PDB file of C-alpha atoms in Angstrom:
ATOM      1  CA  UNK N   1     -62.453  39.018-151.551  1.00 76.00           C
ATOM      2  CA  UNK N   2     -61.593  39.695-155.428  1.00 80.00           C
ATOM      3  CA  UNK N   3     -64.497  41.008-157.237  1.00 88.00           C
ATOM      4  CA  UNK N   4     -65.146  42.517-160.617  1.00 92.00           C
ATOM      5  CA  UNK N   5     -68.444  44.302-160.771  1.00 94.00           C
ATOM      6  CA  UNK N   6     -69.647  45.485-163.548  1.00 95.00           C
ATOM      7  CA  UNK N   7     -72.670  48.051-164.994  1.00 96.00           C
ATOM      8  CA  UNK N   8     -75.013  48.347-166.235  1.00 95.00           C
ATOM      9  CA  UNK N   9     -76.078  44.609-166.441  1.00 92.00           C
ATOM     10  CA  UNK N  10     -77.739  45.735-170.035  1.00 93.00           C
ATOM     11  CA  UNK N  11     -77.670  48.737-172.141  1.00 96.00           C
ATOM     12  CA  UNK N  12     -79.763  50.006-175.390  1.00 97.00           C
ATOM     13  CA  UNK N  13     -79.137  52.493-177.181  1.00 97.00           C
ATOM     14  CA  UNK N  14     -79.513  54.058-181.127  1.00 97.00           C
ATOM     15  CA  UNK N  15     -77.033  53.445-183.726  1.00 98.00           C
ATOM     16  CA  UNK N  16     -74.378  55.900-184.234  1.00 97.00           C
ATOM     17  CA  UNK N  17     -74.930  56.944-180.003  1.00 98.00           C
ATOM     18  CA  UNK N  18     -71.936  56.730-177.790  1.00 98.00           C
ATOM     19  CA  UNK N  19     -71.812  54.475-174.494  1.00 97.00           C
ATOM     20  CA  UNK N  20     -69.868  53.902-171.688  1.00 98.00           C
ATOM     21  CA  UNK N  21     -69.476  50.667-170.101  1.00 98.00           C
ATOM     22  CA  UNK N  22     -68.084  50.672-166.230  1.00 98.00           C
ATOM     23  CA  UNK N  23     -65.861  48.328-164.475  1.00 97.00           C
ATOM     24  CA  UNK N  24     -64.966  48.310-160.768  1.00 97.00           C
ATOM     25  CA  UNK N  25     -62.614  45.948-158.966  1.00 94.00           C
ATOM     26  CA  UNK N  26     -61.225  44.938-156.048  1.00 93.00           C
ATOM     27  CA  UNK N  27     -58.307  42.665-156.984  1.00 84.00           C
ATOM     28  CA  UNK N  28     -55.350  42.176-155.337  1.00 82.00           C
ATOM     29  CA  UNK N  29     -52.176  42.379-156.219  1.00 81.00           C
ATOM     30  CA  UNK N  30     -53.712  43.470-159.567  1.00 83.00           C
ATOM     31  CA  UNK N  31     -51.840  42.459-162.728  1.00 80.00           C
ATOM     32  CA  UNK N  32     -53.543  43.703-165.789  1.00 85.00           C
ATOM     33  CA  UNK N  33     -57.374  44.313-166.953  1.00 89.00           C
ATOM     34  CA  UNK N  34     -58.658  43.375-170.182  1.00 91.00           C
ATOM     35  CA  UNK N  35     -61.901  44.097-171.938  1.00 94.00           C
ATOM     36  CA  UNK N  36     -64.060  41.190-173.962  1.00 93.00           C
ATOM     37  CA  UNK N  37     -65.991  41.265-176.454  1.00 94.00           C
ATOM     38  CA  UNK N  38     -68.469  38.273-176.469  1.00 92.00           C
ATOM     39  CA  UNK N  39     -71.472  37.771-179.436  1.00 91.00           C
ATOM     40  CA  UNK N  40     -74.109  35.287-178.627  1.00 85.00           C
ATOM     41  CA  UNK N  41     -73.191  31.772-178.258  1.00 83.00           C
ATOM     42  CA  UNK N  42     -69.906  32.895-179.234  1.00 87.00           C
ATOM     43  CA  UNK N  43     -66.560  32.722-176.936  1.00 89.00           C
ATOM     44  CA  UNK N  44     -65.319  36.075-175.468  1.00 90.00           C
ATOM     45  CA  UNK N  45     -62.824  37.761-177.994  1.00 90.00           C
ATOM     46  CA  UNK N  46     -60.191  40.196-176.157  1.00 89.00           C
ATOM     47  CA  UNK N  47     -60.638  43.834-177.179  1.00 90.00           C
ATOM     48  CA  UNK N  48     -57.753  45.921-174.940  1.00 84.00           C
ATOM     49  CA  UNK N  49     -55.658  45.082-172.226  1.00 81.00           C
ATOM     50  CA  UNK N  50     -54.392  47.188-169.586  1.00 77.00           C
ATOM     51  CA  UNK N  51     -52.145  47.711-167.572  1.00 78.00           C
ATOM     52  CA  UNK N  52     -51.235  49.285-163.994  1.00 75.00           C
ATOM     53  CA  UNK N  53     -48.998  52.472-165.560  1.00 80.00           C
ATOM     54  CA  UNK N  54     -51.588  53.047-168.377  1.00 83.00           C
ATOM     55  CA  UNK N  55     -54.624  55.151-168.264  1.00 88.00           C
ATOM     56  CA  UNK N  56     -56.411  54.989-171.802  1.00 91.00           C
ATOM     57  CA  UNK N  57     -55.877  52.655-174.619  1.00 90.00           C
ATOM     58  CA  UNK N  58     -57.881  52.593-178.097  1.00 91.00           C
ATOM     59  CA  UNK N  59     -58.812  50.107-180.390  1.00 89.00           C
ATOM     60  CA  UNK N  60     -60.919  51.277-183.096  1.00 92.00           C
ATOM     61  CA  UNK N  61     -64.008  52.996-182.008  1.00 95.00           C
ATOM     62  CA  UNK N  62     -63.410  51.067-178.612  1.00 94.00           C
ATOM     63  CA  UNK N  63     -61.253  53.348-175.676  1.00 94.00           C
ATOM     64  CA  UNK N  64     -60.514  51.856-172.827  1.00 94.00           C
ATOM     65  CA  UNK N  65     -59.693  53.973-169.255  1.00 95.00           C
ATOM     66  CA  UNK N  66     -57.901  52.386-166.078  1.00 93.00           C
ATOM     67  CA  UNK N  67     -57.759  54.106-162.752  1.00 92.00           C
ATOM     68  CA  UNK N  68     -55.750  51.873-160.777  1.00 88.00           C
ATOM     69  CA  UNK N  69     -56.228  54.833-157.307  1.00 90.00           C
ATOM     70  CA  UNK N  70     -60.176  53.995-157.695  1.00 93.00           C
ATOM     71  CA  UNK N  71     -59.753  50.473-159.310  1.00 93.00           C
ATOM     72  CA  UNK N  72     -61.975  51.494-161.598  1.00 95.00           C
ATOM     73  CA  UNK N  73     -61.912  51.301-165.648  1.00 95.00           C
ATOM     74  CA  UNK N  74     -64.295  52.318-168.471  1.00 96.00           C
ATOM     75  CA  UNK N  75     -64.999  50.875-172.064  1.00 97.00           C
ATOM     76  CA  UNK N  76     -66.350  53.849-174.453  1.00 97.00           C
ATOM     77  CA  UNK N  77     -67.865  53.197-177.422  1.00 97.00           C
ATOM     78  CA  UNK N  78     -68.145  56.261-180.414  1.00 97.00           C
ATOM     79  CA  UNK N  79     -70.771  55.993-182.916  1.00 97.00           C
ATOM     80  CA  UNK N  80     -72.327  52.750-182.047  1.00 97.00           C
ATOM     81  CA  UNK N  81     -72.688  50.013-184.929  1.00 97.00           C
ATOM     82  CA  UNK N  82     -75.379  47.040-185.121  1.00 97.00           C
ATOM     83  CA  UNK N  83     -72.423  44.657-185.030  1.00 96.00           C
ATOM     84  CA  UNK N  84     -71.273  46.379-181.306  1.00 97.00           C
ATOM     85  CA  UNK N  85     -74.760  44.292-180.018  1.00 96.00           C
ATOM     86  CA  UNK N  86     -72.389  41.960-177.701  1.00 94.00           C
ATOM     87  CA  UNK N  87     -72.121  41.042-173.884  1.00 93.00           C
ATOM     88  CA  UNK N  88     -68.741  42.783-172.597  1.00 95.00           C
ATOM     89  CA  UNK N  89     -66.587  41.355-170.474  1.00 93.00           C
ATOM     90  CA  UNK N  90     -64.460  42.943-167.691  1.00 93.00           C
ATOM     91  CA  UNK N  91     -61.323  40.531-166.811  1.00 89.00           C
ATOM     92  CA  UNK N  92     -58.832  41.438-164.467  1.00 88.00           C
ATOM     93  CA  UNK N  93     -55.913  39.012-163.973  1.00 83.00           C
ATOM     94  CA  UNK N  94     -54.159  39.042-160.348  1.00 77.00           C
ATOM     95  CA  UNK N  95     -50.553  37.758-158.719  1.00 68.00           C
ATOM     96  CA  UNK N  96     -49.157  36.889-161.784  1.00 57.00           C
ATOM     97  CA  UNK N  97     -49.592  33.447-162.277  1.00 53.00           C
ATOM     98  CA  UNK N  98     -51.936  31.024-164.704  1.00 48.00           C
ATOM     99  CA  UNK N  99     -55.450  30.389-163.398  1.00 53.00           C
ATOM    100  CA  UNK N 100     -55.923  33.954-161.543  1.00 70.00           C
ATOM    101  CA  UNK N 101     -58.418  35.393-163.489  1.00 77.00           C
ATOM    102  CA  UNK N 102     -61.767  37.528-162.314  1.00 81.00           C
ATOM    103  CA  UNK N 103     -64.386  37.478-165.025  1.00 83.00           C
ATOM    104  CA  UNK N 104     -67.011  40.504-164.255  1.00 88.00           C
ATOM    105  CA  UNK N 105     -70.789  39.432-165.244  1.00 87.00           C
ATOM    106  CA  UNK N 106     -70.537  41.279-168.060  1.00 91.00           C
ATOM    107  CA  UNK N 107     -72.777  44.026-170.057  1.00 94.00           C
ATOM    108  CA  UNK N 108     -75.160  43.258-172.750  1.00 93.00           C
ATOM    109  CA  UNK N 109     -75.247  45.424-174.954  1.00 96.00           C
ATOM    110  CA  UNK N 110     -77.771  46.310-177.960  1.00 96.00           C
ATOM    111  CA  UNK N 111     -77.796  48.710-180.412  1.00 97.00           C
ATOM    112  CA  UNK N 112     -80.967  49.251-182.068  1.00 97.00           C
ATOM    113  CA  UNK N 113     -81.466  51.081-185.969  1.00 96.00           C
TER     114      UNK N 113
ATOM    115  CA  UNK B   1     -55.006  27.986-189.359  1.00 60.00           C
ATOM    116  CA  UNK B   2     -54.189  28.018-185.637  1.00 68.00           C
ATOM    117  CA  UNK B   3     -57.613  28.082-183.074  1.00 91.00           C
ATOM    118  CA  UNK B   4     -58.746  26.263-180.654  1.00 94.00           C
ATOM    119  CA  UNK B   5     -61.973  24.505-181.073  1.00 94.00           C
ATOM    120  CA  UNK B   6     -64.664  22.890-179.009  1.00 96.00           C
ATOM    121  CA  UNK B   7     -67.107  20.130-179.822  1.00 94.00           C
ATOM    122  CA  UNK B   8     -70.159  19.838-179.973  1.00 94.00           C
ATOM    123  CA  UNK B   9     -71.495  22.635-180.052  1.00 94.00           C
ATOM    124  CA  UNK B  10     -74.916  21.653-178.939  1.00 94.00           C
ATOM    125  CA  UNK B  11     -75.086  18.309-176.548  1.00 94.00           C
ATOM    126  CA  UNK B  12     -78.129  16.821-175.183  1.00 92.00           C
ATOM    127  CA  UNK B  13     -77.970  14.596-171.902  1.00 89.00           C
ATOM    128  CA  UNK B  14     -80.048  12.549-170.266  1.00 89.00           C
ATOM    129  CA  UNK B  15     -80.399  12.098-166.501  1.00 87.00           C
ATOM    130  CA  UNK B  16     -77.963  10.348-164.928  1.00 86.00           C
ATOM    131  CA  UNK B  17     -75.433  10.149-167.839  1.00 91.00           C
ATOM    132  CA  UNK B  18     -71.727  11.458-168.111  1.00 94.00           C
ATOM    133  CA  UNK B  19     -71.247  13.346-171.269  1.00 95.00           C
ATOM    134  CA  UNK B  20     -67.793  14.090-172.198  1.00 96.00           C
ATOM    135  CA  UNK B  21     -66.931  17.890-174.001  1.00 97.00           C
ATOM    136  CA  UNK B  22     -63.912  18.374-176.597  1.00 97.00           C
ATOM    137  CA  UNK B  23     -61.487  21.000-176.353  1.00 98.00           C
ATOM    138  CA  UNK B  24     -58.063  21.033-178.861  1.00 97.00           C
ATOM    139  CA  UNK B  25     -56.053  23.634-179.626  1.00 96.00           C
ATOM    140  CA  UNK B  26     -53.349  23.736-182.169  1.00 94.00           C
ATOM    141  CA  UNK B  27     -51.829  27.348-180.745  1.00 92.00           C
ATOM    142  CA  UNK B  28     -48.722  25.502-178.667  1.00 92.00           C
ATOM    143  CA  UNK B  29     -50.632  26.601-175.732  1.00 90.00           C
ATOM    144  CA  UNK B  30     -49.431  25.423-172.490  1.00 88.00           C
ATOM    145  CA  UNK B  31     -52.666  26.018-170.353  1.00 88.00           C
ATOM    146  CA  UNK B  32     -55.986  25.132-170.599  1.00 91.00           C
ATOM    147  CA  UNK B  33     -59.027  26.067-169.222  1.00 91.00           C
ATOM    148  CA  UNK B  34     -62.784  25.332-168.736  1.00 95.00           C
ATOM    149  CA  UNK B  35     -65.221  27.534-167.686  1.00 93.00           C
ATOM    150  CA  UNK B  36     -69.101  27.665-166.908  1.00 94.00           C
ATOM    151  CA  UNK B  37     -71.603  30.242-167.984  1.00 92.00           C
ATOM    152  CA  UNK B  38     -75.142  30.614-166.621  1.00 90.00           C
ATOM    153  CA  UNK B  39     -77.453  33.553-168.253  1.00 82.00           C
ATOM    154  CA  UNK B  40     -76.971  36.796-166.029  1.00 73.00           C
ATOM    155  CA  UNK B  41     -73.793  35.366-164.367  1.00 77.00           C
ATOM    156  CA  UNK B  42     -70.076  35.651-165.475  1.00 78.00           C
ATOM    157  CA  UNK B  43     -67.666  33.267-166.710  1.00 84.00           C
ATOM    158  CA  UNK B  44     -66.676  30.744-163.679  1.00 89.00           C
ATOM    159  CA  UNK B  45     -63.785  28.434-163.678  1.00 88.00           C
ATOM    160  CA  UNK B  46     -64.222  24.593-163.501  1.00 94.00           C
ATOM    161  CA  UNK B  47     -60.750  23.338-164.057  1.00 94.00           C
ATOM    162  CA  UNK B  48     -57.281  24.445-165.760  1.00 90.00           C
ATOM    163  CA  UNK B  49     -54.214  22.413-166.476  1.00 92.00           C
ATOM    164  CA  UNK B  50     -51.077  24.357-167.034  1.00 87.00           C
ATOM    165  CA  UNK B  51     -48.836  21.353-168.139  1.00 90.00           C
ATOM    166  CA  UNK B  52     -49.306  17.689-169.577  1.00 94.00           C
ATOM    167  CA  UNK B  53     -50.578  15.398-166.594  1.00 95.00           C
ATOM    168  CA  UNK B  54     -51.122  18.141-164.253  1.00 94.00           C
ATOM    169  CA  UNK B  55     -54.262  19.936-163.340  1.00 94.00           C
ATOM    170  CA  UNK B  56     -56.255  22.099-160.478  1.00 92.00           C
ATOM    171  CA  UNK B  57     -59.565  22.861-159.238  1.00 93.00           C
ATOM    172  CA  UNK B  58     -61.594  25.851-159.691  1.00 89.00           C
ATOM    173  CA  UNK B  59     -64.071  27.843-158.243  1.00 87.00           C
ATOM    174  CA  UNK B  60     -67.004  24.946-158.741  1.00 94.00           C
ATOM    175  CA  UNK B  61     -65.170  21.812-159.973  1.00 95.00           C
ATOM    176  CA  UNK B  62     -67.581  19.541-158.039  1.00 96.00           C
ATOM    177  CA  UNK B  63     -69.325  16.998-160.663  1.00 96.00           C
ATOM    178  CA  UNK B  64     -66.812  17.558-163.487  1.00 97.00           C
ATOM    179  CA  UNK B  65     -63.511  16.150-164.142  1.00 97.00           C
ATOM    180  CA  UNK B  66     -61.055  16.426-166.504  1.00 98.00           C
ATOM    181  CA  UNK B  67     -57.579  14.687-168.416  1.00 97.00           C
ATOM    182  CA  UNK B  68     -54.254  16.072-170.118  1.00 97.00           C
ATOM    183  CA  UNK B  69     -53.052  13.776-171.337  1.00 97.00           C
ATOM    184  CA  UNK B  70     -51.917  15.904-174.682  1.00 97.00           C
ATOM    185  CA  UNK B  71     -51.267  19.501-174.622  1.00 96.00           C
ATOM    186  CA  UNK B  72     -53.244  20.034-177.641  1.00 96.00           C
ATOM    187  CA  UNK B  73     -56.582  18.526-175.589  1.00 98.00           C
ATOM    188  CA  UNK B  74     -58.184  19.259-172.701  1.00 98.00           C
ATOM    189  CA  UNK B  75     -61.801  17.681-172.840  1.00 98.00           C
ATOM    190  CA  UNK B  76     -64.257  17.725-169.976  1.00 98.00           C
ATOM    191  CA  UNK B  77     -66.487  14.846-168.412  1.00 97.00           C
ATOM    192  CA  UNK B  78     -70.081  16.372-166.745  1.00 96.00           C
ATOM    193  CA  UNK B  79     -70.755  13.782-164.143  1.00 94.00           C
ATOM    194  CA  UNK B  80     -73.999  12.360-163.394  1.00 89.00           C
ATOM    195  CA  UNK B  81     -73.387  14.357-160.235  1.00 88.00           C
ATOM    196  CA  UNK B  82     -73.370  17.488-161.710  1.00 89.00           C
ATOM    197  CA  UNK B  83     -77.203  18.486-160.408  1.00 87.00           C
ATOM    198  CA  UNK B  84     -77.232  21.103-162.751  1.00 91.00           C
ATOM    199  CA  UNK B  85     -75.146  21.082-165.484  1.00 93.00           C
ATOM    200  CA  UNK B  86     -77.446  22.764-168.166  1.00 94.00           C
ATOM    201  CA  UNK B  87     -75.100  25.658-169.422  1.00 95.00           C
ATOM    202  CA  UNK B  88     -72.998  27.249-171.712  1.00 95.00           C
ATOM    203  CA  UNK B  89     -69.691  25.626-171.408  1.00 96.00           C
ATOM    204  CA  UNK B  90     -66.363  27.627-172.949  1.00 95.00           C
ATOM    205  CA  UNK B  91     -62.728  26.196-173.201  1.00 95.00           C
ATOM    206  CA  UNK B  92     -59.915  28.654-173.344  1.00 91.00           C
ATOM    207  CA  UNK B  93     -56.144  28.483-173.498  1.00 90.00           C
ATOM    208  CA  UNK B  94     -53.131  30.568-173.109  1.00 84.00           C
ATOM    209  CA  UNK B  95     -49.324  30.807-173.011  1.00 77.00           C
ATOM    210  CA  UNK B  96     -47.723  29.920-169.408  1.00 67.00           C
ATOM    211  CA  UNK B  97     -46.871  33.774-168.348  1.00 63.00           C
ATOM    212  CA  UNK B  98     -49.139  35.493-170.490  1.00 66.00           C
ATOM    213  CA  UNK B  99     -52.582  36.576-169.714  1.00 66.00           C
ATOM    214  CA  UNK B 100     -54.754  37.118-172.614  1.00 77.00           C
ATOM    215  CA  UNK B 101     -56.746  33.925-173.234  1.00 81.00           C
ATOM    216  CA  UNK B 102     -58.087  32.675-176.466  1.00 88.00           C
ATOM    217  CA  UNK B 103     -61.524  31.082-176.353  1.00 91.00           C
ATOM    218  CA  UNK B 104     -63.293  28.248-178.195  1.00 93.00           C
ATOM    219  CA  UNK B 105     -66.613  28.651-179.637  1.00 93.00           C
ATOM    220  CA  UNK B 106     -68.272  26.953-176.820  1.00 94.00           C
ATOM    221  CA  UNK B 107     -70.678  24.005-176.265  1.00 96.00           C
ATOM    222  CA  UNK B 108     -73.958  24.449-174.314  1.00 95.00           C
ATOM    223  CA  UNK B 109     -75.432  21.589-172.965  1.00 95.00           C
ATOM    224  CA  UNK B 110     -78.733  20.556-172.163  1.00 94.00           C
ATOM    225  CA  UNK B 111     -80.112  18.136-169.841  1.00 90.00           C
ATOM    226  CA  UNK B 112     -83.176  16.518-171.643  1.00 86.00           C
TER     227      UNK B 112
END
């Protein structure tokens, strides 16, 4: 069965910390993965994609890690910001074709001052 | 400027009414889609359309329904029955062959 699990379900932590958000998956045949960012009430904005060939991908103060032997990929966060307080969102898209998307429960996040 | 947008973006219903959600995007998307949120669950789909006049099921399309009859709009009808469609609903869309979909702002919807 395809599956995106995600942790922690919720995170807190002090501005200007670091955090790492997990992803695991078991998605098959696995296309790409991409990372959301989603604010309350608010639809999911994409942050990263990757890839099967890549391993880390930055965007800011966001990096992004895929293992595609462990199916597993991380979403680290330097020097956290108020504005980071969000829900992300693991996606992983499968076979290729419209409509096969796995949305992971997400992570909410806050960052307290 | 190019978006897609959803409306309302609050909607009250009443028992045993069928309220109808907006979706329009002016991106030259070809697909559509409409998904559910619940708190403490993930995003699941209710139905996409990937061309004019075509569309599929997904995961939990029971009590909804859906038209494209434009490719710019792609609304949503909650059906009286939906048992329990109090939620946060979101509309994305995307390009036929590409994966990275672009989201509305979302409507959540309350039975009253």
């Amino acid at each position: 069965k395809n599956q995106v699990e995600q942790s922690p379900q919720s995170l807190i932590i002090l501005e200007g910390k670091n955090c790492t958000l997990q992803c695991n998956y078991t998605v098959s045949p696995f296309s790409n993965l991409r990372w959301y960012k989603q604010d309350t009430g608010r639809g999911p904005v994409s942050l990263t994609i990757m890839t099967f060939s890549e391993n880390t991908k930055s965007n800011g103060r966001y990096t992004a890690t895929l293992d595609a032997d462990t199916k597993q990929s991380s979403l680290h966060i330097t020097a956290s910001q108020l504005s980071d307080s969000a829900s992300y969102i693991c996606v992983v898209s499968y076979g290729g074709s419209q409509g096969n998307l796995i949305f992971g429960k997400g992570t909410k996040l806050s960052v307290k001052p | 400027d190019g978006g897609i947008t959803q409306s309302p973006k609050y909607l009250f219903r009443k028992e045993g009414q069928n309220v109808t959600l907006s979706c329009e995007q002016n991106l030259n998307h070809d697909a559509m889609y409409w998904y559910r949120q619940d708190p403490g669950q993930g995003l699941r789909l209710i139905y996409y359309s990937q061309i004019v006049n075509d569309f599929q099921k997904g995961d939990i399309a029971e009590g909804y329904s859906v038209s494209r009859e434009k490719k710019e709009s792609f609304p949503l009808t909650v059906t009286s029955a939906q048992k329990n469609p109090t939620a946060f609903y979101l509309c994305a869309s995307n390009y036929r062959g590409r994966t990275e979909a672009f989201f509305g702002q979302g409507t959540r919807l309350t039975v009253v």
